[in-house]
C-alpha positions as semicolon CSV with decimal commas, in nm:
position;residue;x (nm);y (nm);z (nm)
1;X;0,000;0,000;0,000
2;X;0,079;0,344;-0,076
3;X;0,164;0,590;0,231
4;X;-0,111;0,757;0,122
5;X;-0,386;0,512;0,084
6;X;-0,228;0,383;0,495
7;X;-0,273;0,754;0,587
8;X;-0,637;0,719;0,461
9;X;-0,707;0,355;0,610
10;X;-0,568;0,546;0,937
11;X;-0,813;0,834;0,932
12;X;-1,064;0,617;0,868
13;X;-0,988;0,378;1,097
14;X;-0,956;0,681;1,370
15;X;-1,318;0,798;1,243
16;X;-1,465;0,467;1,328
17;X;-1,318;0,478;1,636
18;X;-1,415;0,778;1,710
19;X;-1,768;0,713;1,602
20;X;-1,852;0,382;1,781
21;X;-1,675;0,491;2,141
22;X;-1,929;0,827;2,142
23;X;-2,236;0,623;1,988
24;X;-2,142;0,371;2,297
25;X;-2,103;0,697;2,480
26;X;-2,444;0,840;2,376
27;X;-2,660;0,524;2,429
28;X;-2,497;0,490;2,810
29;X;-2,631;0,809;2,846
30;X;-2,932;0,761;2,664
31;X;-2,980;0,483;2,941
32;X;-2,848;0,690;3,240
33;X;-3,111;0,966;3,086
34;X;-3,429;0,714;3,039
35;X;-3,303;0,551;3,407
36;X;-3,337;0,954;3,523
37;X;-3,701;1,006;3,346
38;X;-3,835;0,686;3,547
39;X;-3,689;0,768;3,833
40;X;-3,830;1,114;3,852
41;X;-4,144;0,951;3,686
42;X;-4,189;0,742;4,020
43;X;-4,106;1,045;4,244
44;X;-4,390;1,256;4,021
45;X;-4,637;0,987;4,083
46;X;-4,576;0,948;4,435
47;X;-4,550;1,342;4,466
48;X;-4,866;1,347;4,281
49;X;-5,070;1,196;4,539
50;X;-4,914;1,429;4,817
51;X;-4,957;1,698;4,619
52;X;-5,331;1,633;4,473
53;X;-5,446;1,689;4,836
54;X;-5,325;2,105;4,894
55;X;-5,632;2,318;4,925
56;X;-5,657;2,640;4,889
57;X;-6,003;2,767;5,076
58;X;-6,172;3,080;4,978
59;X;-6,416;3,241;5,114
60;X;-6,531;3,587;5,341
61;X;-6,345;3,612;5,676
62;X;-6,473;3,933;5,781
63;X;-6,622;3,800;6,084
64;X;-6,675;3,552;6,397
65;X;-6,928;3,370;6,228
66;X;-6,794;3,337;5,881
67;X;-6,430;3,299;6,067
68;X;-6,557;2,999;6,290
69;X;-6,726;2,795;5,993
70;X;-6,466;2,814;5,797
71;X;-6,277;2,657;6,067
72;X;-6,481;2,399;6,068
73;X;-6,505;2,311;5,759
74;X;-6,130;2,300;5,738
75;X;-6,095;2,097;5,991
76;X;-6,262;1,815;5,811
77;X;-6,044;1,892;5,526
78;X;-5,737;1,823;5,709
79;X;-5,896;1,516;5,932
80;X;-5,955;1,335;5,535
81;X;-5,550;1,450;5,461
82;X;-5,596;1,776;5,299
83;X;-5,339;2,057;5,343
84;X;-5,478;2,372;5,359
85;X;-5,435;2,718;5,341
86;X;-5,667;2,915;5,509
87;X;-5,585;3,272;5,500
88;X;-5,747;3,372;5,814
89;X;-5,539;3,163;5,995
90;X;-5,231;3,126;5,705
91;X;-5,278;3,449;5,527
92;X;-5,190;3,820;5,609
93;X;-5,510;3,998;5,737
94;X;-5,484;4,377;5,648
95;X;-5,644;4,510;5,983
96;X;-5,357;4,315;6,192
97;X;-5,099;4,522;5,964
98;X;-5,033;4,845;6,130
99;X;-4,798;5,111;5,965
100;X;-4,807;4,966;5,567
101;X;-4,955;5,156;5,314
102;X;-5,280;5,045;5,144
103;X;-5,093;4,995;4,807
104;X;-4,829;4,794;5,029
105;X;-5,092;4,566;5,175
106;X;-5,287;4,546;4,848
107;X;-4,963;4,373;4,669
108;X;-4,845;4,160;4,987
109;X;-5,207;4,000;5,005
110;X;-5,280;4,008;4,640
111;X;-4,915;3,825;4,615
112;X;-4,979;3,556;4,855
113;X;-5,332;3,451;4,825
114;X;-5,233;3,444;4,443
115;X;-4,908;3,255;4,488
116;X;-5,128;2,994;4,721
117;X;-5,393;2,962;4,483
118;X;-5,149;2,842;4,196
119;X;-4,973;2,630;4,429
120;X;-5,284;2,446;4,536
121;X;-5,412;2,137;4,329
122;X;-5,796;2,219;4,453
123;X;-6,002;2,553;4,572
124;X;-6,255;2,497;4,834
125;X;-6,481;2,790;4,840
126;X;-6,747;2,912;5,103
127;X;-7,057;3,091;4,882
128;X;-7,246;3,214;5,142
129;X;-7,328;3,602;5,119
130;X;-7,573;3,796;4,930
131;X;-7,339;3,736;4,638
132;X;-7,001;3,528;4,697
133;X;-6,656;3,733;4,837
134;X;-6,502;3,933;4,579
135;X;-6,196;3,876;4,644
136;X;-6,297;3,453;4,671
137;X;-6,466;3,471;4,289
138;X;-6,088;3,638;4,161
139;X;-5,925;3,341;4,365
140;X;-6,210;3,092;4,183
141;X;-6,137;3,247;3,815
142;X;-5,748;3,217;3,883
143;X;-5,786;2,856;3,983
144;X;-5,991;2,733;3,716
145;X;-5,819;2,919;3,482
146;X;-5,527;2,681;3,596
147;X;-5,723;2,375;3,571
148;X;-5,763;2,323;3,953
149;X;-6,045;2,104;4,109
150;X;-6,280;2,340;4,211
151;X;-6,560;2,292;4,502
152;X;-6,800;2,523;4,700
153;X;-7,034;2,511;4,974
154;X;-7,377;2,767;5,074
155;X;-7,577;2,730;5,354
156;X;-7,659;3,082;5,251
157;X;-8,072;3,101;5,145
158;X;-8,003;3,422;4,884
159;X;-7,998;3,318;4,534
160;X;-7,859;3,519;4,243
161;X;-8,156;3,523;3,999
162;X;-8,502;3,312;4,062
163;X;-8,506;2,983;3,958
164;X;-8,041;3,002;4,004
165;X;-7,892;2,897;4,335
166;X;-7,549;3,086;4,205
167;X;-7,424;3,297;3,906
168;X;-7,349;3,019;3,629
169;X;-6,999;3,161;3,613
170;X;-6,954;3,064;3,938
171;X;-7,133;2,766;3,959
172;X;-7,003;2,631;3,608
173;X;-6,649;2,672;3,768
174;X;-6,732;2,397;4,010
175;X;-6,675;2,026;4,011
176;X;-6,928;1,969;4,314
177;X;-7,098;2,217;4,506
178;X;-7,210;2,140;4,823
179;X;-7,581;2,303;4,969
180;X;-7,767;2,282;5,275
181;X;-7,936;2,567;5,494
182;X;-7,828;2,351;5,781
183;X;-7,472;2,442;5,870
184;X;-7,441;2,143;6,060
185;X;-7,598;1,911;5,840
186;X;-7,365;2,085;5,582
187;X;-7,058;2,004;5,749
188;X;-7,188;1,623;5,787
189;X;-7,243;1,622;5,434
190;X;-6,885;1,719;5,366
191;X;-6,727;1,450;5,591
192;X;-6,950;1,158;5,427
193;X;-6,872;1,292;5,081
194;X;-6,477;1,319;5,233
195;X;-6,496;0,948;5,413
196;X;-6,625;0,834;5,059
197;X;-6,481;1,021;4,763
198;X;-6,126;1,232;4,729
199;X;-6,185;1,591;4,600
């Protein structure tokens, strides 16, 4: 053979080389990455079911009463598992603030309750009122905007329109909605449904 053509074979040979040590290369790290994807596939599904179960609950909080059944009803959120954030009791209330500005506390509580909402996998929402909390329908909206489960209770006996229990853009929002004038009957509802069903 000519010094030429060997040079050739050489290069050629090299190339080979070259090309079967990184294809071995790539397909161990092919493996390492598909070994990776399952891996984090198993920690997403058992995440999943930890994480399927934060609840965000909306709702007035203005006063004792509306304070203390929401209470309640969050306690037999988080007796079936649920994690919740309440934001009377997790939140920022703007009359415990002293010395912020109103456009301070607008953006600190806007910021959380928001951030909480996308965080949570479900919104649990109290209806009662002449018409629902403001500030609860915004929270509703961003969550099913998001694709979150979406539930909500009334004991309340006002009605939107005749012949509606609730606005249809609220109530179309909702995967269940819960109803009874009976608060307590209400809240017995919610642990049967709970004991039975996952929200």
């Amino acid at each position: 053979m000519k010094k030429g053509s060997m040079k050739l074979v050489k290069i050629l040979a090299v190339m080979f080389l070259l090309t079967f040590v990184s294809g071995c290369a790539g397909n161990q790290k092919a493996a390492e990455s598909s070994a990776a994807a399952e891996t984090r596939e198993v920690k997403t599904e058992a995440n999943k079911a930890a994480e399927g179960k934060k609840v965000y609950f909306a709702g007035p909080l203005f006063n004792h009463a509306e304070k203390d059944f929401n209470r309640k009803v969050v306690e037999i959120l988080e007796e079936n598992g649920y994690q919740v954030f309440l934001p009377q009791r997790d939140g920022i209330e703007a009359a415990l603030l002293e010395g912020k500005s109103e456009e301070e506390l607008t953006r600190m509580i806007f910021d959380l309750d928001s951030g909480e909402v996308e965080k949570a996998d479900i919104i649990f929402m109290n209806l009662d009122g002449r018409v629902p909390d403001e500030g609860a329908c915004v929270e509703l909206g961003i969550a099913f905007g998001k694709g979150k489960r979406c539930y909500g209770f009334k004991t309340d006996t006002r009605s939107v329109e005749l012949g509606l229990d609730l606005n249809p853009m609220i109530s179309g929002c909702m995967n269940r909605f819960f109803k009874n004038t009976d608060g307590d009957a209400l809240l017995e509802e919610i642990r049967k449904y709970l004991a039975e069903n996952n929200l």
